[in-house]
Amino acid sequence: MAAGGPPTSPAEDDKGGLRTALAGLTTRGRSFLAAGVAAAICAYVLGQGDLLRVGLLLAVLPLVCATVLFRTRYRVAGSRRLSPARVPAASEARVHLRMDNISRLPTGLLMLQDRVPYVLGPRPRFVLDRVEAGGRREVSYRVRSDLRGRYPLGPLQLRLTDPFGMCELTRSFSTYDTLTVIPRVEALPPVRLTGEAKGYGDGRNRSLALAGEDDVIPRGYRHGDDLRRVHWRSTARYGELMVRREEQPQRARCTVLLDTRGVGFHGAGPDSAFEWAVSGTASALVHMLERGFSVRLLTDTGTSVPGEGSDGFAGASQESADAAGLMMDTLAVIDHSDGAGLSRAYDVLRGGNEGLLVAFLGDLAEDQAAVVAKMRQRSGAAVAFVLDGAAWAQGPGTRPSDAGQARVRMLREAGWTALAVAPGARLEELWQQADHARTSAGPAPAAGTTTGGWA
C-alpha cells in the first residue's frame, strides 16, 4: 500500500489535484488567506504599499504550502497485523500498524487513522513525527467486542500536513482486514464417555484409531502386499490371489445440534438465551474435538459443518484445529433461521450410526418435542440442554416454566439425558449434572441397540 501525490502529466489532473489541495486548507490556512485578501483590498483602497506586501505574504503562504504538499513525491507504505485474528467475545485483540517511508525524502507530520466499526470501540488516531527516508514507525491499539461477528478493519487513512499547519491532505489505503469474534468457549470437565452406543465412546475410539477394521471386500494382490493378508476364500473363488484391504482407522462420532429457530428464542444481546446456546455449542464442539472425536455441527435447517466427505463429519485426516476454526467461523456469524421445525435436522441424522448427539434447544412445541424425541433412535447416545424462553425473559434466578419442564420430561422418557437450562447457568456445571444424572438413573430405556444417557 502506498500514499502520495496524483499524476502530473495531464493538465486537467493537475487542476483537479490543486482544487483538492486547496479544499484541504485548515482553519489556520483559510484564516491566513482571508486576512491576506482583506489586507490587500485595504491597501489598494488606502494606497498603502507596505500593507499590500503584508497582505500578499499572508495570502500566498497557505497557497504555497498547499502546492508544496500536493507536489511532494514521497511514498508511504502501510500494513496491518491482527493478534489474534480470531478472538472470543468479550476478549481483546491488538491491531499492529506499520508505516514505512519508501521514498527518498523525509516526511512531515503524519496523522494516522484506522476505520473500525463502532462496536469495537473509538476510532484510533495517531500522530507520527517526521519519518526519515527508508524509516519505519509502528503503533498499535486494542479492540474489544461483546458481540460475536466478523468486523472489517480499515481502510487505513493517512493525513499529510505541512510544517506550518496550513493544509491537510488525506490519503486512503485500499486494503482492509477482518477480525472474527467467535462465541465464548467454556472449558468443560472430562466425563465418562464410554458405553455401549455403537460407533461411540473412548474405548471404541482407541481400538479403532490404533488397530482399525478390515474392509470386508478384498482386492487383488499387489507387489509388496503382506502374504499374511491373503484372503484364501476369495482367492479360490476368483482364481487369482486376493488380499484383505488395509485397515481403515475410524474415529468416534459426535454431532452437536444447534437450534437456531427464531420462534425458539426471545431477546437479544450477549446475555440472551440464543447467545448462551451458541456459546454452549462452541464449547461442546471444542471439547469433543479435544477428546479425539469426529465432530460436525448441525443446525435445525439441516446445514452440516464442516460437511467434508459423504458423512459430513470432520474426517480423521483433517486437523482438529482446522475443523474447530471452520466451525467457530460459522458460529461467529450464525443467526436465527426462519424455520419453525426441526424436521430437516432429523432427516440428516442416519439411523443408529451417529454416535453421541448433543443438542442445544430453544422453546419446543409439543410436535417439535416429538421430533426431537425420535432423534434419540438415530443416535448412540443423546444429551439435550433445553432453554426455556419464558424463564430467560424474566432474568436470572427464574425457574423453568411448567411447559418447559414437561418438554424435558418428554425427552427423558424417550431416552435423552435432558436438562433444563436456567438463566445465567454455567455449562460446566450442567455438563457435570448430565453425567451425574446418567450414573444415578442408570441406563435409559433401550432404543434399538443403543443405551441412554451419555453412554
mmCIF file of C-alpha atoms in Angstrom, residues 49-321:
data_model
loop_
_atom_site.group_PDB
_atom_site.id
_atom_site.type_symbol
_atom_site.label_atom_id
_atom_site.label_comp_id
_atom_site.label_asym_id
_atom_site.label_seq_id
_atom_site.Cartn_x
_atom_site.Cartn_y
_atom_site.Cartn_z
ATOM 1 C CA GLY A 49 2.144 49.756 -0.413
ATOM 2 C CA ASP A 50 3.610 48.202 2.756
ATOM 3 C CA LEU A 51 0.204 46.857 3.763
ATOM 4 C CA LEU A 52 -0.171 45.371 0.270
ATOM 5 C CA ARG A 53 3.098 43.465 0.654
ATOM 6 C CA VAL A 54 1.955 42.096 4.027
ATOM 7 C CA GLY A 55 -1.396 41.070 2.559
ATOM 8 C CA LEU A 56 0.255 39.287 -0.351
ATOM 9 C CA LEU A 57 2.559 37.431 2.041
ATOM 10 C CA LEU A 58 -0.368 36.304 4.177
ATOM 11 C CA ALA A 59 -2.371 35.161 1.137
ATOM 12 C CA VAL A 60 0.487 33.428 -0.683
ATOM 13 C CA LEU A 61 1.794 31.449 2.326
ATOM 14 C CA PRO A 62 -1.147 28.961 2.573
ATOM 15 C CA LEU A 63 -1.258 28.647 -1.227
ATOM 16 C CA VAL A 64 2.445 27.798 -1.357
ATOM 17 C CA CYS A 65 2.047 25.273 1.489
ATOM 18 C CA ALA A 66 -0.852 23.587 -0.322
ATOM 19 C CA THR A 67 1.089 23.449 -3.596
ATOM 20 C CA VAL A 68 4.263 22.075 -1.989
ATOM 21 C CA LEU A 69 2.291 19.481 -0.017
ATOM 22 C CA PHE A 70 0.448 18.398 -3.139
ATOM 23 C CA ARG A 71 3.670 18.142 -5.154
ATOM 24 C CA THR A 72 5.517 16.178 -2.501
ATOM 25 C CA ARG A 73 6.712 12.961 -4.097
ATOM 26 C CA TYR A 74 7.400 10.791 -1.061
ATOM 27 C CA ARG A 75 5.571 7.495 -0.807
ATOM 28 C CA VAL A 76 4.436 5.738 2.351
ATOM 29 C CA ALA A 77 3.545 2.044 2.650
ATOM 30 C CA GLY A 78 1.272 0.774 5.415
ATOM 31 C CA SER A 79 0.408 -2.656 6.758
ATOM 32 C CA ARG A 80 -1.845 -4.067 9.474
ATOM 33 C CA ARG A 81 -1.477 -7.190 11.603
ATOM 34 C CA LEU A 82 -4.084 -8.662 13.962
ATOM 35 C CA SER A 83 -3.063 -10.535 17.091
ATOM 36 C CA PRO A 84 -5.025 -12.749 17.126
ATOM 37 C CA ALA A 85 -7.255 -12.625 14.037
ATOM 38 C CA ARG A 86 -9.873 -14.820 15.758
ATOM 39 C CA VAL A 87 -10.802 -13.792 19.300
ATOM 40 C CA PRO A 88 -13.589 -14.895 21.687
ATOM 41 C CA ALA A 89 -16.333 -12.437 22.566
ATOM 42 C CA ALA A 90 -15.523 -10.045 25.430
ATOM 43 C CA SER A 91 -11.789 -10.569 24.829
ATOM 44 C CA GLU A 92 -9.337 -8.061 23.436
ATOM 45 C CA ALA A 93 -7.340 -8.230 20.237
ATOM 46 C CA ARG A 94 -4.398 -5.998 19.393
ATOM 47 C CA VAL A 95 -4.025 -4.356 15.986
ATOM 48 C CA HIS A 96 -0.479 -3.510 14.936
ATOM 49 C CA LEU A 97 0.022 -0.789 12.297
ATOM 50 C CA ARG A 98 3.290 -0.303 10.488
ATOM 51 C CA MET A 99 4.235 2.676 8.297
ATOM 52 C CA ASP A 100 7.284 2.575 6.006
ATOM 53 C CA ASN A 101 8.650 5.603 4.186
ATOM 54 C CA ILE A 102 9.799 4.086 0.900
ATOM 55 C CA SER A 103 10.674 7.407 -0.747
ATOM 56 C CA ARG A 104 13.959 9.306 -0.764
ATOM 57 C CA LEU A 105 12.550 12.262 1.150
ATOM 58 C CA PRO A 106 11.698 12.519 4.834
ATOM 59 C CA THR A 107 8.053 13.049 5.630
ATOM 60 C CA GLY A 108 6.488 15.829 7.577
ATOM 61 C CA LEU A 109 3.971 15.396 10.329
ATOM 62 C CA LEU A 110 1.693 12.402 9.633
ATOM 63 C CA MET A 111 -1.663 11.734 11.245
ATOM 64 C CA LEU A 112 -2.724 8.102 11.037
ATOM 65 C CA GLN A 113 -6.331 6.943 11.432
ATOM 66 C CA ASP A 114 -7.859 3.489 11.118
ATOM 67 C CA ARG A 115 -11.528 2.841 10.469
ATOM 68 C CA VAL A 116 -13.176 0.407 12.865
ATOM 69 C CA PRO A 117 -16.859 -0.445 13.478
ATOM 70 C CA TYR A 118 -18.366 1.383 16.434
ATOM 71 C CA VAL A 119 -18.923 -1.887 18.346
ATOM 72 C CA LEU A 120 -15.148 -2.348 18.573
ATOM 73 C CA GLY A 121 -14.529 0.978 20.276
ATOM 74 C CA PRO A 122 -13.492 4.515 19.297
ATOM 75 C CA ARG A 123 -11.672 5.211 16.069
ATOM 76 C CA PRO A 124 -7.909 5.119 16.761
ATOM 77 C CA ARG A 125 -5.793 8.121 15.769
ATOM 78 C CA PHE A 126 -2.019 8.523 15.936
ATOM 79 C CA VAL A 127 0.377 11.397 15.263
ATOM 80 C CA LEU A 128 3.677 10.365 13.701
ATOM 81 C CA ASP A 129 6.552 12.814 13.752
ATOM 82 C CA ARG A 130 8.999 13.182 10.919
ATOM 83 C CA VAL A 131 9.843 9.808 9.325
ATOM 84 C CA GLU A 132 13.274 9.688 7.731
ATOM 85 C CA ALA A 133 13.858 8.263 4.273
ATOM 86 C CA GLY A 134 13.582 4.488 4.494
ATOM 87 C CA GLY A 135 12.394 4.816 8.085
ATOM 88 C CA ARG A 136 9.663 2.896 9.835
ATOM 89 C CA ARG A 137 7.111 3.605 12.547
ATOM 90 C CA GLU A 138 4.964 1.064 14.404
ATOM 91 C CA VAL A 139 1.908 1.758 16.558
ATOM 92 C CA SER A 140 -0.833 -0.454 17.963
ATOM 93 C CA TYR A 141 -4.271 -0.256 19.500
ATOM 94 C CA ARG A 142 -6.741 -2.642 21.116
ATOM 95 C CA VAL A 143 -10.261 -3.610 20.076
ATOM 96 C CA ARG A 144 -12.917 -5.472 22.021
ATOM 97 C CA SER A 145 -16.446 -6.639 21.274
ATOM 98 C CA ASP A 146 -19.065 -8.341 23.422
ATOM 99 C CA LEU A 147 -20.932 -9.399 20.284
ATOM 100 C CA ARG A 148 -19.688 -12.151 18.020
ATOM 101 C CA GLY A 149 -19.390 -11.466 14.312
ATOM 102 C CA ARG A 150 -16.980 -10.552 11.534
ATOM 103 C CA TYR A 151 -15.821 -6.941 11.611
ATOM 104 C CA PRO A 152 -13.831 -5.153 8.871
ATOM 105 C CA LEU A 153 -10.852 -3.062 9.946
ATOM 106 C CA GLY A 154 -9.812 -0.331 7.527
ATOM 107 C CA PRO A 155 -9.076 1.093 5.156
ATOM 108 C CA LEU A 156 -6.213 2.943 6.783
ATOM 109 C CA GLN A 157 -6.211 6.722 6.301
ATOM 110 C CA LEU A 158 -3.100 8.900 6.287
ATOM 111 C CA ARG A 159 -3.390 12.640 6.770
ATOM 112 C CA LEU A 160 -0.458 14.705 5.468
ATOM 113 C CA THR A 161 0.217 18.205 6.781
ATOM 114 C CA ASP A 162 2.752 20.938 6.119
ATOM 115 C CA PRO A 163 5.117 22.252 8.818
ATOM 116 C CA PHE A 164 3.005 25.412 9.298
ATOM 117 C CA GLY A 165 -0.296 23.558 9.633
ATOM 118 C CA MET A 166 -1.828 25.422 6.709
ATOM 119 C CA CYS A 167 -3.057 22.428 4.713
ATOM 120 C CA GLU A 168 -4.023 18.799 5.322
ATOM 121 C CA LEU A 169 -4.461 16.109 2.665
ATOM 122 C CA THR A 170 -5.993 12.697 3.318
ATOM 123 C CA ARG A 171 -4.884 9.562 1.530
ATOM 124 C CA SER A 172 -6.672 6.231 1.981
ATOM 125 C CA PHE A 173 -5.179 2.800 1.527
ATOM 126 C CA SER A 174 -7.270 0.292 -0.385
ATOM 127 C CA THR A 175 -6.965 -2.875 1.695
ATOM 128 C CA TYR A 176 -8.620 -3.922 4.924
ATOM 129 C CA ASP A 177 -8.547 -6.870 7.304
ATOM 130 C CA THR A 178 -11.280 -8.792 9.082
ATOM 131 C CA LEU A 179 -11.489 -9.502 12.787
ATOM 132 C CA THR A 180 -13.556 -12.575 13.645
ATOM 133 C CA VAL A 181 -15.180 -12.526 17.069
ATOM 134 C CA ILE A 182 -16.194 -16.088 17.924
ATOM 135 C CA PRO A 183 -18.506 -17.217 20.750
ATOM 136 C CA ARG A 184 -17.102 -17.598 24.242
ATOM 137 C CA VAL A 185 -15.785 -21.112 24.825
ATOM 138 C CA GLU A 186 -16.097 -22.588 28.308
ATOM 139 C CA ALA A 187 -13.713 -25.339 29.357
ATOM 140 C CA LEU A 188 -15.726 -28.466 30.116
ATOM 141 C CA PRO A 189 -14.721 -31.108 32.653
ATOM 142 C CA PRO A 190 -13.943 -34.633 31.424
ATOM 143 C CA VAL A 191 -16.779 -37.090 31.946
ATOM 144 C CA ARG A 192 -17.123 -40.789 31.269
ATOM 145 C CA LEU A 193 -17.946 -41.099 27.594
ATOM 146 C CA THR A 194 -17.533 -44.839 27.177
ATOM 147 C CA GLY A 195 -20.533 -47.111 26.810
ATOM 148 C CA GLU A 196 -22.483 -49.470 24.645
ATOM 149 C CA ALA A 197 -23.521 -46.967 21.981
ATOM 150 C CA LYS A 198 -22.477 -48.245 18.590
ATOM 151 C CA GLY A 199 -19.710 -46.261 16.941
ATOM 152 C CA TYR A 200 -19.148 -44.183 20.053
ATOM 153 C CA GLY A 201 -17.007 -43.916 23.155
ATOM 154 C CA ASP A 202 -13.390 -43.637 24.254
ATOM 155 C CA GLY A 203 -12.858 -47.383 24.248
ATOM 156 C CA ARG A 204 -14.039 -47.752 20.700
ATOM 157 C CA ASN A 205 -12.161 -44.639 19.713
ATOM 158 C CA ARG A 206 -8.875 -46.078 20.925
ATOM 159 C CA SER A 207 -9.370 -49.521 19.425
ATOM 160 C CA LEU A 208 -10.337 -48.248 16.001
ATOM 161 C CA ALA A 209 -7.812 -45.445 15.873
ATOM 162 C CA LEU A 210 -4.974 -47.794 16.756
ATOM 163 C CA ALA A 211 -5.987 -51.044 15.086
ATOM 164 C CA GLY A 212 -8.766 -50.182 12.644
ATOM 165 C CA GLU A 213 -11.140 -52.547 10.944
ATOM 166 C CA ASP A 214 -10.501 -54.519 7.803
ATOM 167 C CA ASP A 215 -12.707 -53.851 4.832
ATOM 168 C CA VAL A 216 -14.808 -56.954 4.152
ATOM 169 C CA ILE A 217 -14.353 -56.563 0.376
ATOM 170 C CA PRO A 218 -10.960 -57.991 -0.708
ATOM 171 C CA ARG A 219 -8.858 -56.663 -3.568
ATOM 172 C CA GLY A 220 -6.325 -58.084 -5.966
ATOM 173 C CA TYR A 221 -2.818 -58.850 -4.811
ATOM 174 C CA ARG A 222 -0.250 -56.099 -5.412
ATOM 175 C CA HIS A 223 3.515 -56.409 -5.352
ATOM 176 C CA GLY A 224 4.723 -55.862 -1.790
ATOM 177 C CA ASP A 225 1.491 -56.916 -0.048
ATOM 178 C CA ASP A 226 1.917 -58.986 3.079
ATOM 179 C CA LEU A 227 1.109 -62.621 2.306
ATOM 180 C CA ARG A 228 -0.432 -62.953 5.737
ATOM 181 C CA ARG A 229 -3.303 -60.793 4.471
ATOM 182 C CA VAL A 230 -4.226 -63.216 1.671
ATOM 183 C CA HIS A 231 -7.943 -63.969 1.682
ATOM 184 C CA TRP A 232 -7.950 -67.641 0.613
ATOM 185 C CA ARG A 233 -11.678 -67.986 0.204
ATOM 186 C CA SER A 234 -11.814 -65.114 -2.292
ATOM 187 C CA THR A 235 -8.650 -66.402 -3.966
ATOM 188 C CA ALA A 236 -10.326 -69.738 -4.632
ATOM 189 C CA ARG A 237 -13.473 -68.024 -5.861
ATOM 190 C CA TYR A 238 -11.872 -65.570 -8.308
ATOM 191 C CA GLY A 239 -8.967 -67.743 -9.396
ATOM 192 C CA GLU A 240 -6.357 -65.112 -8.532
ATOM 193 C CA LEU A 241 -4.565 -64.069 -5.405
ATOM 194 C CA MET A 242 -6.794 -61.773 -3.287
ATOM 195 C CA VAL A 243 -5.847 -59.906 -0.098
ATOM 196 C CA ARG A 244 -7.830 -58.158 2.574
ATOM 197 C CA ARG A 245 -7.842 -54.387 2.279
ATOM 198 C CA GLU A 246 -5.676 -52.309 4.568
ATOM 199 C CA GLU A 247 -7.070 -51.300 7.903
ATOM 200 C CA GLN A 248 -9.314 -48.253 7.775
ATOM 201 C CA PRO A 249 -8.909 -46.312 11.017
ATOM 202 C CA GLN A 250 -12.123 -44.798 12.309
ATOM 203 C CA ARG A 251 -12.975 -42.286 14.980
ATOM 204 C CA ALA A 252 -15.870 -41.990 17.337
ATOM 205 C CA ARG A 253 -18.510 -39.573 16.128
ATOM 206 C CA CYS A 254 -20.323 -36.698 17.769
ATOM 207 C CA THR A 255 -22.995 -34.434 16.317
ATOM 208 C CA VAL A 256 -23.710 -31.123 18.037
ATOM 209 C CA LEU A 257 -27.177 -29.819 17.138
ATOM 210 C CA LEU A 258 -27.874 -26.088 17.483
ATOM 211 C CA ASP A 259 -31.458 -24.901 17.360
ATOM 212 C CA THR A 260 -31.490 -21.515 15.578
ATOM 213 C CA ARG A 261 -35.236 -21.096 15.104
ATOM 214 C CA GLY A 262 -36.302 -17.517 15.687
ATOM 215 C CA VAL A 263 -39.515 -18.722 17.341
ATOM 216 C CA GLY A 264 -37.493 -20.772 19.825
ATOM 217 C CA PHE A 265 -35.634 -17.869 21.424
ATOM 218 C CA HIS A 266 -36.586 -14.474 22.782
ATOM 219 C CA GLY A 267 -34.460 -11.427 23.430
ATOM 220 C CA ALA A 268 -31.099 -10.334 22.072
ATOM 221 C CA GLY A 269 -27.706 -9.292 23.333
ATOM 222 C CA PRO A 270 -24.730 -11.028 24.939
ATOM 223 C CA ASP A 271 -26.833 -12.376 27.827
ATOM 224 C CA SER A 272 -29.715 -13.720 25.747
ATOM 225 C CA ALA A 273 -30.747 -17.352 25.557
ATOM 226 C CA PHE A 274 -29.661 -17.682 21.943
ATOM 227 C CA GLU A 275 -26.154 -16.405 22.681
ATOM 228 C CA TRP A 276 -25.923 -18.890 25.576
ATOM 229 C CA ALA A 277 -26.877 -21.702 23.205
ATOM 230 C CA VAL A 278 -24.299 -20.587 20.619
ATOM 231 C CA SER A 279 -21.590 -20.370 23.282
ATOM 232 C CA GLY A 280 -22.575 -23.790 24.644
ATOM 233 C CA THR A 281 -22.402 -25.261 21.148
ATOM 234 C CA ALA A 282 -18.913 -23.860 20.641
ATOM 235 C CA SER A 283 -17.771 -25.231 23.995
ATOM 236 C CA ALA A 284 -19.121 -28.704 23.243
ATOM 237 C CA LEU A 285 -17.531 -28.754 19.782
ATOM 238 C CA VAL A 286 -14.097 -27.792 21.069
ATOM 239 C CA HIS A 287 -14.343 -30.250 23.960
ATOM 240 C CA MET A 288 -15.262 -33.193 21.748
ATOM 241 C CA LEU A 289 -12.556 -32.363 19.210
ATOM 242 C CA GLU A 290 -10.006 -32.307 22.004
ATOM 243 C CA ARG A 291 -11.222 -35.747 23.047
ATOM 244 C CA GLY A 292 -10.415 -37.085 19.571
ATOM 245 C CA PHE A 293 -13.961 -37.365 18.182
ATOM 246 C CA SER A 294 -15.019 -36.769 14.598
ATOM 247 C CA VAL A 295 -17.386 -33.869 15.064
ATOM 248 C CA ARG A 296 -19.869 -31.995 12.972
ATOM 249 C CA LEU A 297 -22.106 -29.004 13.627
ATOM 250 C CA LEU A 298 -25.749 -29.452 12.645
ATOM 251 C CA THR A 299 -28.463 -26.794 12.683
ATOM 252 C CA ASP A 300 -32.238 -27.008 12.505
ATOM 253 C CA THR A 301 -32.053 -26.068 8.805
ATOM 254 C CA GLY A 302 -30.162 -29.288 8.051
ATOM 255 C CA THR A 303 -26.887 -27.444 7.405
ATOM 256 C CA SER A 304 -23.861 -29.522 8.370
ATOM 257 C CA VAL A 305 -20.408 -28.150 9.124
ATOM 258 C CA PRO A 306 -17.664 -28.973 8.186
ATOM 259 C CA GLY A 307 -19.504 -31.203 5.689
ATOM 260 C CA GLU A 308 -16.459 -32.785 4.069
ATOM 261 C CA GLY A 309 -16.987 -36.236 2.656
ATOM 262 C CA SER A 310 -20.199 -38.172 2.386
ATOM 263 C CA ASP A 311 -20.886 -38.342 6.116
ATOM 264 C CA GLY A 312 -20.445 -34.635 6.839
ATOM 265 C CA PHE A 313 -18.042 -35.171 9.752
ATOM 266 C CA ALA A 314 -14.575 -33.738 10.210
ATOM 267 C CA GLY A 315 -12.665 -36.780 8.988
ATOM 268 C CA ALA A 316 -9.702 -38.403 10.658
ATOM 269 C CA SER A 317 -7.352 -36.816 8.118
ATOM 270 C CA GLN A 318 -8.498 -33.313 8.953
ATOM 271 C CA GLU A 319 -6.644 -31.476 11.674
ATOM 272 C CA SER A 320 -8.729 -30.722 14.747
ATOM 273 C CA ALA A 321 -7.563 -27.110 14.743
#
